[in-house]
Short mmCIF file of N, CA and C in Angstrom, two decimals:
data_model
loop_
_atom_site.label_atom_id
_atom_site.label_comp_id
_atom_site.label_asym_id
_atom_site.label_seq_id
_atom_site.Cartn_x
_atom_site.Cartn_y
_atom_site.Cartn_z
N GLN A 1 7.59 4.86 13.64
CA GLN A 1 8.33 3.72 14.16
C GLN A 1 9.74 4.18 14.55
N LEU A 2 10.15 3.78 15.73
CA LEU A 2 11.47 4.14 16.23
C LEU A 2 12.38 2.92 16.09
N GLN A 3 13.52 3.11 15.45
CA GLN A 3 14.50 2.04 15.36
C GLN A 3 15.67 2.37 16.28
N LEU A 4 16.15 1.35 16.99
CA LEU A 4 17.26 1.50 17.92
C LEU A 4 18.37 0.54 17.54
N VAL A 5 19.60 1.04 17.55
CA VAL A 5 20.75 0.20 17.22
C VAL A 5 21.83 0.40 18.27
N GLU A 6 22.20 -0.68 18.94
CA GLU A 6 23.27 -0.62 19.93
C GLU A 6 24.63 -0.85 19.27
N SER A 7 25.65 -0.25 19.84
CA SER A 7 27.01 -0.49 19.40
C SER A 7 27.95 -0.27 20.58
N GLY A 8 29.19 -0.73 20.43
CA GLY A 8 30.19 -0.49 21.46
C GLY A 8 30.48 -1.68 22.35
N GLY A 9 29.80 -2.78 22.12
CA GLY A 9 30.08 -3.96 22.92
C GLY A 9 31.42 -4.58 22.56
N GLY A 10 31.82 -5.59 23.34
CA GLY A 10 33.07 -6.26 23.05
C GLY A 10 33.59 -7.02 24.24
N LEU A 11 34.86 -7.39 24.15
CA LEU A 11 35.54 -8.14 25.20
C LEU A 11 36.43 -7.19 26.00
N VAL A 12 36.32 -7.24 27.30
CA VAL A 12 37.12 -6.37 28.15
C VAL A 12 37.55 -7.15 29.39
N GLN A 13 38.70 -6.80 29.93
CA GLN A 13 39.18 -7.47 31.13
C GLN A 13 38.45 -6.94 32.36
N PRO A 14 38.39 -7.73 33.41
CA PRO A 14 37.80 -7.24 34.67
C PRO A 14 38.48 -5.95 35.11
N GLY A 15 37.67 -5.00 35.56
CA GLY A 15 38.17 -3.70 35.94
C GLY A 15 38.20 -2.70 34.81
N GLY A 16 37.97 -3.16 33.59
CA GLY A 16 38.02 -2.29 32.44
C GLY A 16 36.72 -1.53 32.21
N SER A 17 36.69 -0.78 31.10
CA SER A 17 35.54 0.07 30.79
C SER A 17 35.10 -0.14 29.35
N LEU A 18 33.83 0.11 29.12
CA LEU A 18 33.25 0.13 27.78
C LEU A 18 32.16 1.18 27.76
N ARG A 19 31.92 1.74 26.59
CA ARG A 19 30.78 2.65 26.43
C ARG A 19 29.87 2.10 25.33
N LEU A 20 28.65 1.82 25.71
CA LEU A 20 27.64 1.40 24.75
C LEU A 20 26.89 2.62 24.24
N SER A 21 26.55 2.59 22.96
CA SER A 21 25.73 3.63 22.35
C SER A 21 24.43 3.03 21.84
N CYS A 22 23.38 3.81 21.91
CA CYS A 22 22.07 3.42 21.40
C CYS A 22 21.63 4.54 20.46
N ALA A 23 21.74 4.28 19.17
CA ALA A 23 21.40 5.29 18.17
C ALA A 23 19.97 5.08 17.69
N ALA A 24 19.20 6.16 17.70
CA ALA A 24 17.80 6.08 17.30
C ALA A 24 17.57 6.72 15.95
N SER A 25 16.61 6.19 15.22
CA SER A 25 16.20 6.78 13.95
C SER A 25 14.71 6.55 13.76
N GLY A 26 14.12 7.35 12.89
CA GLY A 26 12.71 7.18 12.58
C GLY A 26 11.82 8.17 13.31
N LEU A 27 12.14 8.46 14.56
CA LEU A 27 11.37 9.41 15.36
C LEU A 27 12.33 10.14 16.29
N PRO A 28 11.97 11.36 16.73
CA PRO A 28 12.84 12.03 17.70
C PRO A 28 12.85 11.28 19.02
N LEU A 29 14.01 11.25 19.61
CA LEU A 29 14.18 10.49 20.85
C LEU A 29 13.68 11.25 22.08
N ASP A 30 13.45 12.55 21.94
CA ASP A 30 13.24 13.37 23.14
C ASP A 30 11.89 13.15 23.81
N HIS A 31 10.99 12.37 23.19
CA HIS A 31 9.72 12.04 23.83
C HIS A 31 9.78 10.72 24.60
N TYR A 32 10.95 10.11 24.61
CA TYR A 32 11.05 8.75 25.16
C TYR A 32 12.02 8.69 26.32
N ALA A 33 11.62 7.96 27.36
CA ALA A 33 12.60 7.49 28.33
C ALA A 33 13.31 6.30 27.70
N ILE A 34 14.59 6.18 27.98
CA ILE A 34 15.39 5.10 27.43
C ILE A 34 15.94 4.24 28.55
N GLY A 35 15.81 2.96 28.39
CA GLY A 35 16.32 2.02 29.36
C GLY A 35 17.38 1.12 28.75
N TRP A 36 18.28 0.68 29.59
CA TRP A 36 19.24 -0.36 29.22
C TRP A 36 18.90 -1.61 30.02
N PHE A 37 18.82 -2.72 29.33
CA PHE A 37 18.54 -4.02 29.93
C PHE A 37 19.66 -4.98 29.54
N ARG A 38 19.77 -6.07 30.27
CA ARG A 38 20.76 -7.06 29.89
C ARG A 38 20.23 -8.46 30.20
N GLN A 39 20.76 -9.42 29.45
CA GLN A 39 20.41 -10.81 29.69
C GLN A 39 21.66 -11.66 29.57
N ALA A 40 22.01 -12.31 30.65
CA ALA A 40 23.15 -13.23 30.68
C ALA A 40 22.64 -14.63 30.39
N PRO A 41 23.51 -15.50 29.90
CA PRO A 41 23.09 -16.88 29.61
C PRO A 41 22.50 -17.55 30.84
N GLY A 42 21.34 -18.13 30.65
CA GLY A 42 20.69 -18.84 31.75
C GLY A 42 20.05 -17.97 32.80
N LYS A 43 20.05 -16.65 32.59
CA LYS A 43 19.49 -15.74 33.58
C LYS A 43 18.35 -14.95 32.97
N GLU A 44 17.53 -14.38 33.85
CA GLU A 44 16.41 -13.58 33.38
C GLU A 44 16.88 -12.20 32.91
N HIS A 45 16.03 -11.61 32.07
CA HIS A 45 16.25 -10.25 31.63
C HIS A 45 16.31 -9.34 32.85
N GLU A 46 17.26 -8.39 32.87
CA GLU A 46 17.42 -7.50 34.02
C GLU A 46 17.48 -6.06 33.55
N GLY A 47 16.70 -5.20 34.17
CA GLY A 47 16.80 -3.77 33.91
C GLY A 47 18.02 -3.21 34.61
N VAL A 48 18.84 -2.46 33.90
CA VAL A 48 20.11 -1.97 34.43
C VAL A 48 20.04 -0.50 34.80
N ALA A 49 19.53 0.31 33.90
CA ALA A 49 19.49 1.75 34.12
C ALA A 49 18.47 2.35 33.16
N CYS A 50 18.01 3.54 33.49
CA CYS A 50 17.13 4.27 32.57
C CYS A 50 17.35 5.76 32.76
N ILE A 51 16.92 6.52 31.73
CA ILE A 51 17.02 7.97 31.78
C ILE A 51 15.71 8.54 31.25
N ALA A 52 15.18 9.52 31.96
CA ALA A 52 13.91 10.12 31.59
C ALA A 52 14.04 11.00 30.36
N SER A 53 12.89 11.34 29.77
CA SER A 53 12.90 12.22 28.60
C SER A 53 13.20 13.67 28.98
N THR A 54 13.01 13.99 30.26
CA THR A 54 13.14 15.37 30.73
C THR A 54 14.03 15.44 31.95
N ASP A 55 14.84 16.47 32.02
CA ASP A 55 15.62 16.78 33.22
C ASP A 55 16.71 15.75 33.53
N ASP A 56 16.97 14.84 32.58
CA ASP A 56 18.06 13.86 32.75
C ASP A 56 17.94 13.09 34.07
N VAL A 57 16.73 12.85 34.49
CA VAL A 57 16.52 11.99 35.67
C VAL A 57 16.95 10.57 35.30
N THR A 58 17.69 9.94 36.21
CA THR A 58 18.21 8.60 35.95
C THR A 58 17.87 7.65 37.09
N TYR A 59 17.96 6.39 36.78
CA TYR A 59 17.78 5.33 37.78
C TYR A 59 18.77 4.21 37.45
N TYR A 60 19.34 3.61 38.50
CA TYR A 60 20.27 2.50 38.34
C TYR A 60 19.88 1.37 39.28
N VAL A 61 20.02 0.16 38.80
CA VAL A 61 19.85 -0.98 39.68
C VAL A 61 21.06 -1.04 40.62
N ASP A 62 20.86 -1.55 41.81
CA ASP A 62 21.91 -1.49 42.84
C ASP A 62 23.24 -2.09 42.37
N SER A 63 23.18 -3.14 41.59
CA SER A 63 24.41 -3.85 41.21
C SER A 63 25.33 -3.02 40.31
N VAL A 64 24.83 -1.95 39.71
CA VAL A 64 25.67 -1.15 38.82
C VAL A 64 25.87 0.29 39.31
N LYS A 65 25.22 0.64 40.42
CA LYS A 65 25.36 2.01 40.93
C LYS A 65 26.81 2.32 41.23
N GLY A 66 27.23 3.51 40.81
CA GLY A 66 28.61 3.93 41.03
C GLY A 66 29.57 3.42 39.97
N ARG A 67 29.12 2.49 39.13
CA ARG A 67 29.99 1.94 38.08
C ARG A 67 29.49 2.30 36.68
N PHE A 68 28.19 2.38 36.50
CA PHE A 68 27.60 2.68 35.20
C PHE A 68 26.99 4.08 35.22
N THR A 69 27.06 4.74 34.07
CA THR A 69 26.45 6.06 33.92
C THR A 69 25.68 6.10 32.61
N ILE A 70 24.41 6.45 32.70
CA ILE A 70 23.58 6.59 31.50
C ILE A 70 23.46 8.07 31.18
N SER A 71 23.51 8.40 29.89
CA SER A 71 23.37 9.80 29.48
C SER A 71 22.72 9.82 28.10
N ARG A 72 22.23 11.01 27.72
CA ARG A 72 21.59 11.11 26.42
C ARG A 72 22.00 12.40 25.74
N ASP A 73 22.02 12.34 24.42
CA ASP A 73 22.29 13.51 23.58
C ASP A 73 21.16 13.56 22.57
N ASN A 74 20.12 14.32 22.88
CA ASN A 74 18.95 14.35 22.00
C ASN A 74 19.28 14.95 20.63
N ALA A 75 20.24 15.85 20.58
CA ALA A 75 20.62 16.43 19.28
C ALA A 75 21.19 15.35 18.36
N GLN A 76 21.88 14.37 18.96
CA GLN A 76 22.44 13.26 18.19
C GLN A 76 21.52 12.05 18.17
N ASN A 77 20.36 12.17 18.83
CA ASN A 77 19.40 11.05 18.92
C ASN A 77 20.07 9.78 19.43
N THR A 78 20.90 9.94 20.46
CA THR A 78 21.70 8.83 20.96
C THR A 78 21.69 8.82 22.49
N VAL A 79 21.67 7.62 23.05
CA VAL A 79 21.81 7.43 24.48
C VAL A 79 23.04 6.55 24.72
N TYR A 80 23.75 6.83 25.80
CA TYR A 80 24.99 6.13 26.09
C TYR A 80 24.89 5.41 27.44
N LEU A 81 25.65 4.34 27.55
CA LEU A 81 25.83 3.68 28.83
C LEU A 81 27.34 3.50 29.03
N GLN A 82 27.91 4.34 29.89
CA GLN A 82 29.32 4.23 30.22
C GLN A 82 29.47 3.22 31.34
N MET A 83 30.23 2.19 31.11
CA MET A 83 30.40 1.12 32.09
C MET A 83 31.86 1.06 32.53
N SER A 84 32.07 1.17 33.83
CA SER A 84 33.43 1.14 34.38
C SER A 84 33.51 0.06 35.46
N SER A 85 34.75 -0.25 35.85
CA SER A 85 34.98 -1.29 36.88
C SER A 85 34.18 -2.54 36.56
N LEU A 86 34.25 -2.96 35.33
CA LEU A 86 33.44 -4.10 34.89
C LEU A 86 33.87 -5.38 35.58
N GLU A 87 32.88 -6.21 35.84
CA GLU A 87 33.07 -7.49 36.52
C GLU A 87 32.59 -8.61 35.62
N PRO A 88 33.11 -9.82 35.82
CA PRO A 88 32.62 -10.94 35.00
C PRO A 88 31.10 -11.10 35.06
N GLU A 89 30.52 -10.73 36.19
CA GLU A 89 29.05 -10.83 36.34
C GLU A 89 28.31 -9.85 35.43
N ASP A 90 29.00 -8.90 34.85
CA ASP A 90 28.36 -7.96 33.91
C ASP A 90 28.27 -8.54 32.51
N THR A 91 28.85 -9.69 32.28
CA THR A 91 28.78 -10.32 30.97
C THR A 91 27.34 -10.63 30.60
N ALA A 92 26.91 -10.12 29.45
CA ALA A 92 25.53 -10.28 29.01
C ALA A 92 25.36 -9.64 27.64
N VAL A 93 24.20 -9.89 27.05
CA VAL A 93 23.78 -9.10 25.90
C VAL A 93 23.01 -7.90 26.44
N TYR A 94 23.43 -6.72 26.02
CA TYR A 94 22.82 -5.47 26.49
C TYR A 94 21.90 -4.91 25.41
N TYR A 95 20.71 -4.53 25.85
CA TYR A 95 19.70 -3.99 24.95
C TYR A 95 19.30 -2.59 25.41
N CYS A 96 19.10 -1.69 24.45
CA CYS A 96 18.44 -0.44 24.79
C CYS A 96 17.00 -0.52 24.31
N ALA A 97 16.15 0.24 24.99
CA ALA A 97 14.73 0.20 24.69
C ALA A 97 14.11 1.57 24.99
N ALA A 98 12.99 1.86 24.33
CA ALA A 98 12.34 3.16 24.45
C ALA A 98 10.93 3.03 25.02
N ASP A 99 10.63 3.90 25.97
CA ASP A 99 9.34 3.95 26.66
C ASP A 99 8.75 5.34 26.39
N TYR A 100 7.58 5.40 25.75
CA TYR A 100 7.00 6.69 25.40
C TYR A 100 6.54 7.42 26.65
N LEU A 101 7.32 8.42 27.08
CA LEU A 101 7.03 9.19 28.30
C LEU A 101 7.43 10.64 28.05
N PRO A 102 6.67 11.34 27.21
CA PRO A 102 7.07 12.72 26.89
C PRO A 102 6.92 13.65 28.08
N ILE A 103 7.88 14.53 28.24
CA ILE A 103 7.88 15.59 29.25
C ILE A 103 7.63 15.00 30.64
N GLN A 104 8.30 13.91 30.92
CA GLN A 104 8.18 13.24 32.22
C GLN A 104 9.56 13.12 32.84
N ALA A 105 9.70 13.61 34.06
CA ALA A 105 10.98 13.51 34.78
C ALA A 105 10.98 12.22 35.59
N ALA A 106 10.80 11.12 34.88
CA ALA A 106 10.78 9.81 35.54
C ALA A 106 11.07 8.75 34.51
N CYS A 107 11.58 7.62 34.98
CA CYS A 107 11.76 6.47 34.10
C CYS A 107 11.67 5.22 34.97
N PHE A 108 11.44 4.09 34.31
CA PHE A 108 11.22 2.84 35.02
C PHE A 108 11.94 1.73 34.28
N VAL A 109 12.45 0.75 34.99
CA VAL A 109 13.13 -0.37 34.32
C VAL A 109 12.23 -1.60 34.28
N ARG A 110 10.94 -1.37 34.15
CA ARG A 110 10.01 -2.46 33.94
C ARG A 110 9.98 -2.80 32.47
N ARG A 111 10.31 -3.99 32.14
CA ARG A 111 10.45 -4.40 30.74
C ARG A 111 9.16 -4.20 29.96
N ASP A 112 7.99 -4.43 30.58
CA ASP A 112 6.74 -4.39 29.84
C ASP A 112 6.34 -2.97 29.43
N ARG A 113 7.03 -1.95 29.93
CA ARG A 113 6.73 -0.58 29.54
C ARG A 113 7.32 -0.22 28.18
N TYR A 114 8.33 -0.95 27.78
CA TYR A 114 9.14 -0.52 26.64
C TYR A 114 8.61 -1.12 25.34
N ILE A 115 8.41 -0.24 24.35
CA ILE A 115 7.75 -0.66 23.12
C ILE A 115 8.71 -0.83 21.95
N TYR A 116 9.85 -0.17 22.02
CA TYR A 116 10.85 -0.33 20.97
C TYR A 116 12.13 -0.87 21.58
N TRP A 117 12.75 -1.82 20.87
CA TRP A 117 13.96 -2.48 21.36
C TRP A 117 15.01 -2.56 20.27
N GLY A 118 16.26 -2.45 20.69
CA GLY A 118 17.36 -2.71 19.77
C GLY A 118 17.65 -4.20 19.68
N GLN A 119 18.64 -4.53 18.87
CA GLN A 119 18.95 -5.93 18.62
C GLN A 119 19.91 -6.52 19.64
N GLY A 120 20.54 -5.67 20.42
CA GLY A 120 21.43 -6.14 21.47
C GLY A 120 22.90 -6.04 21.09
N ALA A 121 23.74 -5.88 22.10
CA ALA A 121 25.19 -5.83 21.93
C ALA A 121 25.83 -6.71 23.00
N GLN A 122 26.73 -7.59 22.58
CA GLN A 122 27.37 -8.51 23.52
C GLN A 122 28.48 -7.79 24.28
N VAL A 123 28.47 -7.94 25.59
CA VAL A 123 29.54 -7.46 26.45
C VAL A 123 30.09 -8.68 27.20
N THR A 124 31.38 -8.91 27.06
CA THR A 124 32.02 -10.04 27.72
C THR A 124 33.16 -9.51 28.58
N VAL A 125 33.10 -9.82 29.87
CA VAL A 125 34.14 -9.39 30.80
C VAL A 125 34.89 -10.64 31.25
N SER A 126 36.12 -10.73 30.80
CA SER A 126 36.89 -11.95 31.08
C SER A 126 38.38 -11.66 30.95
N SER A 127 39.18 -12.36 31.75
CA SER A 127 40.62 -12.23 31.63
C SER A 127 41.18 -13.31 30.71
#
């Protein structure tokens, strides 16, 4: 069983930055693609970014391209989401999730692929 815990959320002004962390325990993270998803009040769950288990292949949804960067440190069993130039529209609960895809240079932000989920971290962008 893989446990995921997000941290690093908080309140930030528009234009500011935050770094979310997703710490894994229970199993090695290196067999899993990791995705970040978010859900804003009254809106559907949205896939934001993902990183493959191999070759650091990444994918970003158009709304965050150039502003968000996903990275992983398998030695620390942690995945990060660096968020810059934050906008009020980025306000949401952010979740990390794991998709079992060993030795695959690909990842997908389809929610139904992901079998392990963290509890979420609130990100609020407001002046």
